[in-house]
PDB file of C-alpha atoms in Angstrom:
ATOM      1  CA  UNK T 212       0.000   0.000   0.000  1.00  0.00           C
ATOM      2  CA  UNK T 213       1.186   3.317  -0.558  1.00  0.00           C
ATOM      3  CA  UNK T 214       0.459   6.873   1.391  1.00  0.00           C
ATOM      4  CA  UNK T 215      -0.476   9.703  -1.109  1.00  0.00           C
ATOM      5  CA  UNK T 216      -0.105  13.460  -0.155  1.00  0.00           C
ATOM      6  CA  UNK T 217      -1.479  16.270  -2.405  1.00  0.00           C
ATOM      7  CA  UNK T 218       1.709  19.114  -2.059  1.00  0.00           C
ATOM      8  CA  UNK T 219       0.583  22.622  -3.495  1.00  0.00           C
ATOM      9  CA  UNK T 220       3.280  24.616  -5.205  1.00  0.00           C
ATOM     10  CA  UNK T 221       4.211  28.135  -3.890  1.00  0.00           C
ATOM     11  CA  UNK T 222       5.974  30.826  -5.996  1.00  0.00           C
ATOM     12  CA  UNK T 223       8.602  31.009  -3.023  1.00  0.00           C
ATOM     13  CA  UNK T 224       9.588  27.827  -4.000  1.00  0.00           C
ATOM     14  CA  UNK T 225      10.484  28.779  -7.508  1.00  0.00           C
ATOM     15  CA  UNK T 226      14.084  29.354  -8.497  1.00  0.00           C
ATOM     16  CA  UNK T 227      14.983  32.027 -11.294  1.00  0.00           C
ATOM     17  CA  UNK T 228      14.122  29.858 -14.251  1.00  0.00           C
ATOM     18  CA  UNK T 229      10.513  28.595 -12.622  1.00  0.00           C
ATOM     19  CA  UNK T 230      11.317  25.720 -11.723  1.00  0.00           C
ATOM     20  CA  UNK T 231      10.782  24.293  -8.297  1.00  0.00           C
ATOM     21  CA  UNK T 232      14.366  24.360  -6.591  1.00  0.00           C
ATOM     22  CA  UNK T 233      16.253  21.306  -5.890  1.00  0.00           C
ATOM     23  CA  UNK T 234      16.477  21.812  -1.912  1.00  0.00           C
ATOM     24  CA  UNK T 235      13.001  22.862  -1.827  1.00  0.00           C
ATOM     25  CA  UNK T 236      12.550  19.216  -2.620  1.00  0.00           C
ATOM     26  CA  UNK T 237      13.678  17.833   0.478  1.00  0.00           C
ATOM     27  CA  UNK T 238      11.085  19.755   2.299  1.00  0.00           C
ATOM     28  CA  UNK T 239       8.080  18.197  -0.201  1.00  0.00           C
ATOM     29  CA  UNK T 240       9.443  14.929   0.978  1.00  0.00           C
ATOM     30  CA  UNK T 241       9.345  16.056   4.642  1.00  0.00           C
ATOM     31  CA  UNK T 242       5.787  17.303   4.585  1.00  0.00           C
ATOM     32  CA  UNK T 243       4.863  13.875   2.863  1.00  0.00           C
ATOM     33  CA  UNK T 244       6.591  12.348   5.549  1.00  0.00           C
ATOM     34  CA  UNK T 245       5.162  13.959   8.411  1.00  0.00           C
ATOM     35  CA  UNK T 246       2.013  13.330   6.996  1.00  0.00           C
ATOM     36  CA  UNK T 247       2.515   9.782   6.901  1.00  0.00           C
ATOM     37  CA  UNK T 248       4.532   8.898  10.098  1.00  0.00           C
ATOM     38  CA  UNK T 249       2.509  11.519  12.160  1.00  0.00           C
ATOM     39  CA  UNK T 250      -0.959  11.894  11.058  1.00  0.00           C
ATOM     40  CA  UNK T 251      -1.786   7.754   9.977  1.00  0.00           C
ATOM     41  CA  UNK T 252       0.107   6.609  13.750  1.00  0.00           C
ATOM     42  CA  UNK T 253      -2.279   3.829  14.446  1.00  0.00           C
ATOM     43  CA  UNK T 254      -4.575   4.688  16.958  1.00  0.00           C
ATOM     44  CA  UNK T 255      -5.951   8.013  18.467  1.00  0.00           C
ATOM     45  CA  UNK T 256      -3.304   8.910  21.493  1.00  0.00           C
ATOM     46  CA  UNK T 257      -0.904   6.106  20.642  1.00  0.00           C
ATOM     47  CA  UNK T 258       2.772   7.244  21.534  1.00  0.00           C
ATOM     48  CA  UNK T 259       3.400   6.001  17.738  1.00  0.00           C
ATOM     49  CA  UNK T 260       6.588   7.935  16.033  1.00  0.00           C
ATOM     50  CA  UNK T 261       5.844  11.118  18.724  1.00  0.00           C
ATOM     51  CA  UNK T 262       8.930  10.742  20.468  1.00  0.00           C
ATOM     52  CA  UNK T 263      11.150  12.299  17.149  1.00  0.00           C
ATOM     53  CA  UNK T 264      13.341  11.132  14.051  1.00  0.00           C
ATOM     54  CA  UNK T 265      15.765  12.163  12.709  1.00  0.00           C
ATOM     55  CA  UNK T 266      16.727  12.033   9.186  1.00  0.00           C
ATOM     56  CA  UNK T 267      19.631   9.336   8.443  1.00  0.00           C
ATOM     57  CA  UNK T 268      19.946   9.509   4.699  1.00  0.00           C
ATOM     58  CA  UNK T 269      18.517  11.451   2.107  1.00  0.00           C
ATOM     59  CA  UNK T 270      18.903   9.967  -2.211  1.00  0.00           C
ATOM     60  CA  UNK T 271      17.002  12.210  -4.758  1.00  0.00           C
ATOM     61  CA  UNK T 272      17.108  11.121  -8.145  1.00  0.00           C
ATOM     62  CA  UNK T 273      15.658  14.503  -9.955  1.00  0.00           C
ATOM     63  CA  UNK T 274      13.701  13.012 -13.486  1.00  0.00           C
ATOM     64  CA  UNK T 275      12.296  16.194 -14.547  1.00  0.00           C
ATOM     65  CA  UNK T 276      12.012  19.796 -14.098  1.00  0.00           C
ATOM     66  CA  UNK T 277       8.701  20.617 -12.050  1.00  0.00           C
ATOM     67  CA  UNK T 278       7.399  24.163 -12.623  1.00  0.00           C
ATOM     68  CA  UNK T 279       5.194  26.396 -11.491  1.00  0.00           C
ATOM     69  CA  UNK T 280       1.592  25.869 -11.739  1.00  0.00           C
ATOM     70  CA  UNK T 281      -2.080  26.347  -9.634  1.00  0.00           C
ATOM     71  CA  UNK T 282      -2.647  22.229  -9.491  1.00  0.00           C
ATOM     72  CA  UNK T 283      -0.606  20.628  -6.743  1.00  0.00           C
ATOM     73  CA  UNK T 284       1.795  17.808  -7.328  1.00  0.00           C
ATOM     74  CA  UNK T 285       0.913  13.869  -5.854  1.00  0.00           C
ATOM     75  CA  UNK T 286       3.505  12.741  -3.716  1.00  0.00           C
ATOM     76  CA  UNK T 287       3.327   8.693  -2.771  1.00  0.00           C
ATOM     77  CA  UNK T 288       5.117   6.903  -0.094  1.00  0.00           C
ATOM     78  CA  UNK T 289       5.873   3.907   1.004  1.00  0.00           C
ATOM     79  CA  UNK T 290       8.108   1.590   2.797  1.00  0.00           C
ATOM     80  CA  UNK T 291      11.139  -0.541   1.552  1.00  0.00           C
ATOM     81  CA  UNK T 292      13.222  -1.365   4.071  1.00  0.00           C
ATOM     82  CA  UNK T 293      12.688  -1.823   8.106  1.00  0.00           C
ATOM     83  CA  UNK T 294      15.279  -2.870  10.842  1.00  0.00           C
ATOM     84  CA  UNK T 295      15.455  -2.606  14.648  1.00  0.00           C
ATOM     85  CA  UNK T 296      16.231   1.184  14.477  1.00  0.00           C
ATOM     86  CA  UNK T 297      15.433   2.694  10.985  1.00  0.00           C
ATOM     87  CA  UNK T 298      13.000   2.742   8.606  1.00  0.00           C
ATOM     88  CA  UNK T 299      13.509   3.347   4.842  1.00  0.00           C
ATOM     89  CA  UNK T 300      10.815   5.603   2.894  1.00  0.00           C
ATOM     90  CA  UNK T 301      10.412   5.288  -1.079  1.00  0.00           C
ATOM     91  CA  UNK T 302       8.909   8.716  -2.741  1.00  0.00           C
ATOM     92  CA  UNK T 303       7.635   9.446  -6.035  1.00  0.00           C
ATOM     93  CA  UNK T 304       6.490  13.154  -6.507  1.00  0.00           C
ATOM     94  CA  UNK T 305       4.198  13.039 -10.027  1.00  0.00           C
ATOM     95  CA  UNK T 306       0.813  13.888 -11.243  1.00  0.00           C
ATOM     96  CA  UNK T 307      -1.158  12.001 -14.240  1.00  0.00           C
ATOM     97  CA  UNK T 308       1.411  12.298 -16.325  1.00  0.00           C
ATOM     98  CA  UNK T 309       4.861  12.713 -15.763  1.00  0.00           C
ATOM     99  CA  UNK T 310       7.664  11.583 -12.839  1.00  0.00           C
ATOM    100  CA  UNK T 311       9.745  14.328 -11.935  1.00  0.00           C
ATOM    101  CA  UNK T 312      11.677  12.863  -8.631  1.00  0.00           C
ATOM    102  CA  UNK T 313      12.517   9.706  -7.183  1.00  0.00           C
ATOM    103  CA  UNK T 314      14.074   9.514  -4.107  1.00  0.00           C
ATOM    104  CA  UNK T 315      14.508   7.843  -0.836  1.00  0.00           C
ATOM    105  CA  UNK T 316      14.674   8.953   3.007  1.00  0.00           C
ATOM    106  CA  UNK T 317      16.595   6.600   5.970  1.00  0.00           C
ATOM    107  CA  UNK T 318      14.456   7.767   9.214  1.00  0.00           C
ATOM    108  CA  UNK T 319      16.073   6.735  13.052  1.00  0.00           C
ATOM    109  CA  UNK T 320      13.292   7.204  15.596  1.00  0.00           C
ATOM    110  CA  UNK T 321      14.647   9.401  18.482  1.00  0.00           C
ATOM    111  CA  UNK T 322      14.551   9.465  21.744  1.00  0.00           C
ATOM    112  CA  UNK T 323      14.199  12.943  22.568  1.00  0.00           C
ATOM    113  CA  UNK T 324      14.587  12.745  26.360  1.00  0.00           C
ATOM    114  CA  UNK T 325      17.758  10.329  26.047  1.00  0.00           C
ATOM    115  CA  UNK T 326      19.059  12.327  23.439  1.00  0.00           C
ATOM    116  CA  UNK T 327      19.643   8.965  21.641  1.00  0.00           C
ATOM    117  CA  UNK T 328      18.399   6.611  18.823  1.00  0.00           C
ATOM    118  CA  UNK T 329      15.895   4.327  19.564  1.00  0.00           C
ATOM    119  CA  UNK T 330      14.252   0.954  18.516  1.00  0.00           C
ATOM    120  CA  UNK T 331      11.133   0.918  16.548  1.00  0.00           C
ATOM    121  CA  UNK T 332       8.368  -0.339  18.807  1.00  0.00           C
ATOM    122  CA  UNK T 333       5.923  -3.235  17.522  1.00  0.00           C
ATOM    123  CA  UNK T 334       3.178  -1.048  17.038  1.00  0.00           C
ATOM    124  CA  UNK T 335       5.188   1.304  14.773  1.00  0.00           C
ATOM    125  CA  UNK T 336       6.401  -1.543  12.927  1.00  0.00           C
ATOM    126  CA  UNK T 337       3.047  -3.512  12.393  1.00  0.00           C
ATOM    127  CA  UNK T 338       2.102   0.088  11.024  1.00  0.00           C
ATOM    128  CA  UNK T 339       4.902   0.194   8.658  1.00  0.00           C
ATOM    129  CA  UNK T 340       4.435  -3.151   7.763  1.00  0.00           C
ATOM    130  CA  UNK T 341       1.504  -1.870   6.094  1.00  0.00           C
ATOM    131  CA  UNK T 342       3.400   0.336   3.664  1.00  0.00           C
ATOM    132  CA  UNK T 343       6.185  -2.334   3.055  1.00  0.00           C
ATOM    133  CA  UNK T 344       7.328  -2.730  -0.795  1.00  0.00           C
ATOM    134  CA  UNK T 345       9.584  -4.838  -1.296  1.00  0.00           C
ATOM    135  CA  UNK T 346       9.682  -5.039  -5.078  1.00  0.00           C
ATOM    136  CA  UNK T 347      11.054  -1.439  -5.155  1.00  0.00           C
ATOM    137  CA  UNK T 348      14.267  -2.798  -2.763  1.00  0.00           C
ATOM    138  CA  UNK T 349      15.239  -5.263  -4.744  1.00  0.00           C
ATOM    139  CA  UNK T 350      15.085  -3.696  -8.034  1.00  0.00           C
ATOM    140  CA  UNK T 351      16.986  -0.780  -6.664  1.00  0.00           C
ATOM    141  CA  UNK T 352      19.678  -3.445  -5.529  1.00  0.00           C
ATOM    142  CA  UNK T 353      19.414  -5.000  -9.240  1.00  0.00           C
ATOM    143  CA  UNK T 354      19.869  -1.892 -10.809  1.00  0.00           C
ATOM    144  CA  UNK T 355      22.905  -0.967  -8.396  1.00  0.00           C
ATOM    145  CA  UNK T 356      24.680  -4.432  -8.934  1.00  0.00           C
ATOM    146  CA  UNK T 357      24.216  -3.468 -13.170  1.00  0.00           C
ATOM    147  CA  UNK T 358      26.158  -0.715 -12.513  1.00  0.00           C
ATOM    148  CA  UNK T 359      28.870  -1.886 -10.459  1.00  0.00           C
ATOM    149  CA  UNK T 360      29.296  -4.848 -12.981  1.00  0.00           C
ATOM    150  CA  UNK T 361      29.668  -2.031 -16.064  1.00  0.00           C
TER     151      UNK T 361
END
């Protein structure tokens, strides 16, 4: 299953040529993100994800140029890769037509209080288990062992 979060485009995200700009990028994914660890926690009051992340590991692969326009731009997520203490988000940001960025976030829940990592509780991961895609892993891993064998 995938998340989907509608992302409107601001002209202060613009660069000089109308185009959004590459950094403002990384804070599309972030809203997307929030929206998905945050807002879809399972249950109402559950502790879920509200003790903090932090960001681990950010890979953008930029397809095309997006630029300006009134209609917002479709961001999915999902899940490819869990472990004791990270998670691993898949994006695509697109509308109908056309794929302009691919990328990929590596989340570490925090421990705010401790001021440390820590481990992703059951409920968080039965959540993410929801969102798990594990097609999109290995074909990244495919593609990657392609180009180390080139």
């Amino acid at each position: 299953m995938r998340h989907v979060y509608s992302c409107p485009l601001r002209w202060a995200d613009m660069d000089a040529f109308g185009h959004v700009n590459n950094v403002v990028f990384l804070r599309y994914l972030e809203e997307a993100r929030i929206d998905f660890m945050f807002r879809l926690a399972p249950g109402d009051g559950s502790p879920s994800f509200s003790g903090g992340s932090v960001v681990a590991r950010h890979e953008i692969d930029y397809v095309r140029p997006l630029v300006h326009r009134h209609a917002p731009v479709t961001i999915e997520s999902w899940v490819t890769r869990i472990t004791a203490a990270s998670l691993t988000i898949a994006y695509e940001v697109k509308d109908e037509d056309t794929l302009y960025v691919r990328a990929s976030t590596v989340v570490v829940p925090y421990d705010l209080e401790a001021g440390r990592p820590r481990r992703i509780s059951a409920e968080e991961k039965a959540f993410l288990q929801e969102y798990m895609d594990d097609a999109d892993d290995a074909d990244g891993a495919d593609k990657q062992s392609e180009a180390v064998a080139a």
